XYZ file of C-alpha atoms in Angstrom:
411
model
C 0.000 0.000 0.000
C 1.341 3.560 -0.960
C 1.817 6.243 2.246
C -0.366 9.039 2.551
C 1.651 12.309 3.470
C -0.421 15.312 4.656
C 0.772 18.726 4.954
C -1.050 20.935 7.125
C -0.743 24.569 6.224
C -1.270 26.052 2.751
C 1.364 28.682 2.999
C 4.903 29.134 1.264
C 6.616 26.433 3.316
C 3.816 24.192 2.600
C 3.598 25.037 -1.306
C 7.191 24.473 -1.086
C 7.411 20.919 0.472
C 4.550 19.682 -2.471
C 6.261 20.397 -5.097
C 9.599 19.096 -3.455
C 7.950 15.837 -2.832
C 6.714 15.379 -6.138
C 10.059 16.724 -7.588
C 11.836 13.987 -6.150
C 10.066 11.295 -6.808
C 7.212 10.774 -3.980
C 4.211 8.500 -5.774
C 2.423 7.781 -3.236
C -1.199 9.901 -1.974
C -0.116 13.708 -0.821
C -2.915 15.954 0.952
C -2.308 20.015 1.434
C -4.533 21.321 3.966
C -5.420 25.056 3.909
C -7.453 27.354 6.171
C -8.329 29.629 3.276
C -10.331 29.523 0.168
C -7.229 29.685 -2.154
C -4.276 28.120 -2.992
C -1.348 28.947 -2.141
C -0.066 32.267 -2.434
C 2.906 35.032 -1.835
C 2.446 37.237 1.426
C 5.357 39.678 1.004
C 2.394 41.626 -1.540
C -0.686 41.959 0.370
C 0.844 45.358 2.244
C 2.455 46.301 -0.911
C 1.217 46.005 -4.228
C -1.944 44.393 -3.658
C -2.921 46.841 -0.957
C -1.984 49.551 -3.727
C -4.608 47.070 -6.174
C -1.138 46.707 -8.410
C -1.730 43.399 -8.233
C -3.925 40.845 -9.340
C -4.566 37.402 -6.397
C -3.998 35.325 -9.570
C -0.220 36.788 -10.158
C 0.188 36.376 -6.566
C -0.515 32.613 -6.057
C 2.795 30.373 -5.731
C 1.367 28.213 -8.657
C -1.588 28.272 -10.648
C -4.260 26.059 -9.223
C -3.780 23.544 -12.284
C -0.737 22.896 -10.876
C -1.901 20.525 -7.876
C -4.245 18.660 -9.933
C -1.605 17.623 -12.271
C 0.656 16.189 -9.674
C -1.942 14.586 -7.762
C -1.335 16.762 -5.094
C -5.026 17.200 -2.973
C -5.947 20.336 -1.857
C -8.152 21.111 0.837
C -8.999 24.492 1.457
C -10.839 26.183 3.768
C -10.736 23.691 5.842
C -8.479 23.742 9.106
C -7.193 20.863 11.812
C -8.670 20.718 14.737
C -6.922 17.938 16.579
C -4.106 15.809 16.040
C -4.566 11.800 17.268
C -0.361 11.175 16.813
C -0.653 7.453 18.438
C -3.710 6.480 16.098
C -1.886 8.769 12.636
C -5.123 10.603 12.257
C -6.040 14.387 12.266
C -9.538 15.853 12.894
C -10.515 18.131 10.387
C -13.157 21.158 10.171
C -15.575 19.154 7.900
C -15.401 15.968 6.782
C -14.014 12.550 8.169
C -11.024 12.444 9.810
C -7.661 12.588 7.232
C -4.998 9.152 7.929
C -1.574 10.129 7.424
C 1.607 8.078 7.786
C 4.123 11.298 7.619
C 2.875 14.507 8.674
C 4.042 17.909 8.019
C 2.901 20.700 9.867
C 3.425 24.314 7.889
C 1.225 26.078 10.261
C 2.626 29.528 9.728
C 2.216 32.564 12.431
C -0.930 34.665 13.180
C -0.973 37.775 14.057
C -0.354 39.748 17.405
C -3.486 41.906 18.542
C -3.898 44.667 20.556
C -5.148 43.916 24.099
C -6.778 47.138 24.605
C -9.651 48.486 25.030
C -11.810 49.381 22.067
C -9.904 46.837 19.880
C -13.025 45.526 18.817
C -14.524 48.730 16.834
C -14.909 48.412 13.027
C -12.404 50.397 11.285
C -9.769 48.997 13.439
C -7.534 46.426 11.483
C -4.486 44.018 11.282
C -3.092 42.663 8.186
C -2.163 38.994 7.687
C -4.427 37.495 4.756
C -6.008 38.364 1.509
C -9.349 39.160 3.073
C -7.564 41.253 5.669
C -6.553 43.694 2.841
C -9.769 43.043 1.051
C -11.662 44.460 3.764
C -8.634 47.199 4.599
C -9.012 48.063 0.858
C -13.039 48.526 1.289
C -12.216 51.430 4.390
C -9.508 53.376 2.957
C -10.527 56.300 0.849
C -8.524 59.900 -0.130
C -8.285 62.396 2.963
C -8.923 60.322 5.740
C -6.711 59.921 8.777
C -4.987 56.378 9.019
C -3.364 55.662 12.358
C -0.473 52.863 11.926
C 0.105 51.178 14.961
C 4.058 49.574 14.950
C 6.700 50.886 12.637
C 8.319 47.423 11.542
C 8.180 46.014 8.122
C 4.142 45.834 7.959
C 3.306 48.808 9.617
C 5.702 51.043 7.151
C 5.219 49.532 4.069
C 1.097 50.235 4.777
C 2.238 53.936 5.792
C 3.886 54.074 2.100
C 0.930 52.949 0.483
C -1.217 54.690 2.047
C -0.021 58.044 1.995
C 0.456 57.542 -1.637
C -2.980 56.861 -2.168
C -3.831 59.952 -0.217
C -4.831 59.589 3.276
C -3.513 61.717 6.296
C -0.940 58.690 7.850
C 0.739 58.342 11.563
C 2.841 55.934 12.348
C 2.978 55.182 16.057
C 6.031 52.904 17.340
C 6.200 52.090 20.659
C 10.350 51.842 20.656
C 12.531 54.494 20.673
C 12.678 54.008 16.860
C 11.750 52.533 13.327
C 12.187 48.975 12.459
C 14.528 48.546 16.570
C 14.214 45.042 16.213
C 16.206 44.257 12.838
C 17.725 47.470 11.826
C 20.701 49.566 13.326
C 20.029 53.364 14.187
C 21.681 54.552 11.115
C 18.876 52.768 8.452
C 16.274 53.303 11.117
C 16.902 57.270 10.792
C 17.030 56.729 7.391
C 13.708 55.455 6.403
C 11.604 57.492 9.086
C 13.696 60.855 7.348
C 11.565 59.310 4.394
C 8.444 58.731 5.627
C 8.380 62.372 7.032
C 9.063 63.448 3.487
C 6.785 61.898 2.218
C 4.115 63.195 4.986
C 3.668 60.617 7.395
C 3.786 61.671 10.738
C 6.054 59.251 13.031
C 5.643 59.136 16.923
C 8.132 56.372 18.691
C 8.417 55.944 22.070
C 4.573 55.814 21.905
C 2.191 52.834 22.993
C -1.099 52.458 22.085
C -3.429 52.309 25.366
C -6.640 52.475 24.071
C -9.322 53.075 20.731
C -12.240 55.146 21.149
C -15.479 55.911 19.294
C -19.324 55.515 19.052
C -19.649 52.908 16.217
C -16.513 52.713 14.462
C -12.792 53.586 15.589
C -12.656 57.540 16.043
C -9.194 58.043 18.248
C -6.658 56.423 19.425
C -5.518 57.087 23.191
C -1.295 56.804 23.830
C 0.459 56.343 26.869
C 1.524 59.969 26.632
C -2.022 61.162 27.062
C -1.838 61.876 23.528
C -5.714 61.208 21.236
C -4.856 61.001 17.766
C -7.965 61.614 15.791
C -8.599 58.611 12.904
C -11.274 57.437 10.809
C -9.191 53.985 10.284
C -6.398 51.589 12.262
C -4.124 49.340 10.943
C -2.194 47.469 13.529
C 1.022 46.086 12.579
C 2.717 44.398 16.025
C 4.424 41.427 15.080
C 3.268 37.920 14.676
C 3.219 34.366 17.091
C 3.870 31.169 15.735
C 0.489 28.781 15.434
C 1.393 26.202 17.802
C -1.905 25.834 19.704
C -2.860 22.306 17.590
C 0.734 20.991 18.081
C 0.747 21.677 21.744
C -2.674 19.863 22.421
C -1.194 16.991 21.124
C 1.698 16.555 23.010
C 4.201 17.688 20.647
C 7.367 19.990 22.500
C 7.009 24.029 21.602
C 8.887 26.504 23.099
C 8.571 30.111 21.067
C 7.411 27.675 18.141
C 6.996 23.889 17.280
C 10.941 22.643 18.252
C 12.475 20.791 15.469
C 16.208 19.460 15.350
C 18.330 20.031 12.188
C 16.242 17.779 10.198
C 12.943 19.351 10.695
C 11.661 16.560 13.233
C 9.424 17.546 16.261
C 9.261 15.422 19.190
C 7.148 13.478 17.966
C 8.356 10.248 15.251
C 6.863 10.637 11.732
C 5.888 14.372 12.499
C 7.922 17.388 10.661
C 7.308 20.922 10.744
C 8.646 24.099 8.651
C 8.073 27.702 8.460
C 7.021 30.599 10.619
C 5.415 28.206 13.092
C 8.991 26.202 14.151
C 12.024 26.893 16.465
C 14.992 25.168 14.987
C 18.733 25.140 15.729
C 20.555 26.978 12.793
C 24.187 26.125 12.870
C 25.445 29.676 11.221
C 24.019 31.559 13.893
C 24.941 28.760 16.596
C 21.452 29.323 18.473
C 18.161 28.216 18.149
C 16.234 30.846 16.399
C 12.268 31.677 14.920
C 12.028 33.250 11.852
C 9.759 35.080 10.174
C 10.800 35.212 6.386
C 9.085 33.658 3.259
C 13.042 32.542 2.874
C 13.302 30.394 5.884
C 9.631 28.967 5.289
C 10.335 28.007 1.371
C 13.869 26.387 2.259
C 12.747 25.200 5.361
C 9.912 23.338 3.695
C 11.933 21.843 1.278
C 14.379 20.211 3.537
C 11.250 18.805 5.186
C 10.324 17.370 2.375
C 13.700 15.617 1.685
C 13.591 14.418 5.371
C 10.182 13.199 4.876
C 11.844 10.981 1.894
C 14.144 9.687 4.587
C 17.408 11.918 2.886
C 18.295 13.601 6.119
C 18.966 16.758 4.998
C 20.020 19.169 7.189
C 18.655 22.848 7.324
C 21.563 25.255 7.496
C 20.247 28.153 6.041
C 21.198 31.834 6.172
C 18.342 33.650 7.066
C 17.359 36.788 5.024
C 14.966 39.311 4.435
C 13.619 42.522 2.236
C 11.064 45.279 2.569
C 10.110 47.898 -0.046
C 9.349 51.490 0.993
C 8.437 54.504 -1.659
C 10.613 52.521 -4.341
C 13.738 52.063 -1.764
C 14.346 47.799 -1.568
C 16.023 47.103 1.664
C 17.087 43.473 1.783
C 18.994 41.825 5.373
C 20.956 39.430 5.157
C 22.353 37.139 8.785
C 21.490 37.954 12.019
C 23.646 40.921 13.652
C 23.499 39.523 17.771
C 26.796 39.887 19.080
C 28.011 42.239 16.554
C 30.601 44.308 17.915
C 31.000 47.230 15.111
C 29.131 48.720 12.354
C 30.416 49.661 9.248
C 28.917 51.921 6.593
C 29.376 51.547 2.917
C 28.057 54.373 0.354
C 26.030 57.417 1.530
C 22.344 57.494 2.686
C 21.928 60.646 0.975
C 22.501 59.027 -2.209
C 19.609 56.538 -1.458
C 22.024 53.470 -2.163
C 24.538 52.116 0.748
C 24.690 49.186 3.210
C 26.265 48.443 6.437
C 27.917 45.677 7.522
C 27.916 44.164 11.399
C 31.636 42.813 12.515
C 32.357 40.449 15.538
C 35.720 40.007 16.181
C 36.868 40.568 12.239
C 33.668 38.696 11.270
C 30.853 39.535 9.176
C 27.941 38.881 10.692
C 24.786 40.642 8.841
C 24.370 43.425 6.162
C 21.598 45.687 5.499
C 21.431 46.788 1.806
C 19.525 50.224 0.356
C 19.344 49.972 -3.253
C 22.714 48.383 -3.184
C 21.719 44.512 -4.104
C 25.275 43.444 -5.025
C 26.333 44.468 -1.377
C 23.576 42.241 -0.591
C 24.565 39.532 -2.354
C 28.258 39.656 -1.870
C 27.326 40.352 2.257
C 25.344 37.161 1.875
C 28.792 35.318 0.875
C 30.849 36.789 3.279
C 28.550 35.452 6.271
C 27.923 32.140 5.024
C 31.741 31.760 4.690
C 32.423 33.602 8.145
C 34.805 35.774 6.817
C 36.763 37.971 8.865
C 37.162 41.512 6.776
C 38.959 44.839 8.355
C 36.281 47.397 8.186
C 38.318 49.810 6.256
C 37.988 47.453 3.332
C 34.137 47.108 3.808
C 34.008 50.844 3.299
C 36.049 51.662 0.602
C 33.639 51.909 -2.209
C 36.399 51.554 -4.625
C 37.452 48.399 -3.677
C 34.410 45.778 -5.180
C 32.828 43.583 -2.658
C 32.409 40.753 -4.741
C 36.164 40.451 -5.153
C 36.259 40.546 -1.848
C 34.173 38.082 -1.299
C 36.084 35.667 -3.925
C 39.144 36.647 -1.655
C 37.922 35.634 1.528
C 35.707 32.518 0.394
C 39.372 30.875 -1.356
C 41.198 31.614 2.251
C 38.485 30.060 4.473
């Protein structure tokens, strides 16, 4: 009899571990479970160009629908899990009987982080995580109203950018003492909110929401600083948690995530995860780490898929990232913890130039402004763990990628 591998989780990691499978040779029955009425599809978009309506859901989907039904891959959509029964290899679904599985996979991605204040439950007030998130964001937005952002990481700023391009009165409210704290350095953190003022959003860090206000729908939003920003909309932007609430029920170990070892095993035999939703050991960084990337989820979910096949491949990634703001791409590349010196390459005022994070002679994470061969070649330097002076990471006449060659034939 042929085994019956289900994937649960219809996202880029679990898109990615389908195809995988069939890639390399996996005939036997293969079930993708999703929560939503479509296939799989891209998130980075839905707070760029498909909030802007640049973009179509069609061009947005991983792979045309067609593309399942050719490789006998099942998909179930809008259907979610609602139990795992590991010692009996069966999972209780939403509707219809229960699905048999001899490998699982669990993709179940991250949801997002709400507001525990009071008045979060007035219309107008928003957060931004699937299609019909924006399709319902899209409905409330019009020309001249006042948009409060709440958190000025990747989500919140790349909504302020669309937004205040498509004409509404935007303010960003951060409750750090700056932009983006959590995975940029001061110096690009200055940079982008110089750009968001020019482009008239108003930023306010060191600000927490406390509380939203108004008769039917969302009228003002209340700050810790006794601030009350008039609005006639909210979107909330303030991270995400992994899904782990199925996976703990069960029995299976989490800790900030579903735990997996190098091979993208839980705890539990014949049960893999990948994506958003895991906590896995990544040997470049030396620590276990949760990531948030559609980078970590799509490689993640294809080494799942080769472990799944019995291959034991190892996930060793480099972790890295992008965000585009008013036409400026900023791609990240490693993690910078432990960094011990920053070095800047190029000039912010002419919208293209990266810096570079050093340990002890070691590069350790770049962030790149227009500059995508700094990117790239900062991408080889980490994965190789080169140690570079910092005079050479600056001198603009010098070419990285040289560099890089360099230090990748001495390590």
């Amino acid at each position: 009899m042929s085994e019956h591998f289900v994937i649960l989780g219809a996202g880029q990691a679990g898109a990615q571990a389908a195809a995988t499978l069939r890639q390399r040779g996996f005939a036997g029955r293969l079930t993708l479970v999703g929560s939503e009425p479509y296939p799989p599809y891209q998130r980075p978009p839905l707070s760029k160009k498909f909030l802007a309506g640049e973009l179509s859901l069609e061009r947005m989907l991983i792979k045309p629908e067609r593309f399942y039904a050719a490789r006998g891959i099942d998909l179930l959509l809008n259907t979610t899990a609602e139990a795992l029964h590991l010692d009996a290899r069966k999972i209780a679904l939403s509707k219809g009987p229960p699905l048999a599985y001899d490998k699982l996979l669990l993709t179940l991605g991250s949801e997002v982080r709400r507001l525990p204040v009071c008045g979060h439950e007035l219309a107008g007030v928003h957060y931004l995580r699937t299609v019909a998130d924006v399709q319902r964001i899209r409905a409330d937005l019009r020309a001249g109203q006042r948009l409060v952002v709440v958190g000025g990481g990747y989500i919140g700023l790349e909504v302020a950018a669309i937004a205040v391009q498509l004409g509404l009165d935007v303010t960003v409210v951060e409750a750090t003492e700056r932009l983006m704290a959590r995975v940029v350095s001061p110096l690009v953190s200055e940079y982008f909110q110089a750009r968001h003022a020019a482009a008239g959003v108003a930023v306010r860090c060191n600000t927490a929401v406390t509380a939203f206000s108004g008769t039917e729908r969302v009228e003002t939003v209340h700050t810790a600083a006794g601030d009350e920003l008039a609005c006639d909309v909210v979107i909330a932007g303030i991270g995400v948690l992994p899904v782990t609430a199925l996976a703990e029920r069960a029995g299976i170990d989490c800790a900030d995530g579903i735990r997996v070892d190098e091979f993208t095993r839980t705890s539990t035999t014949d049960v893999f995860a990948a994506g958003d939703c895991t906590n896995h050991p990544n040997s470049m960084l030396a620590r276990r780490v949760r990531l948030e990337s559609v980078q970590n989820a799509a490689d993640q979910g294809k080494a799942a898929a080769l472990n799944m096949l019995g291959d034991r491949q190892p996930y060793t990634q480099l972790p890295w990232f992008w965000s585009d703001q008013y036409g400026l791409k900023l791609q990240i590349a490693g993690i910078p913890s432990g960094a011990e010196q920053q070095v800047l390459r190029g000039e912010p005022a002419a919208d293209a130039f990266a810096v570079f994070y050093l340990a002890d002679g070691q590069v350790m994470a770049v962030e790149a402004v227009n500059r995508p061969r700094a990117f790239m070649a900062g991408k080889k330097l980490i994965a190789s763990r080169a140690r570079v002076s910092a005079a050479q990471l600056a001198d603009t006449d010098r070419p990285l990628t040289e560099l890089a060659r360099q230090t990748a034939a001495t390590t």
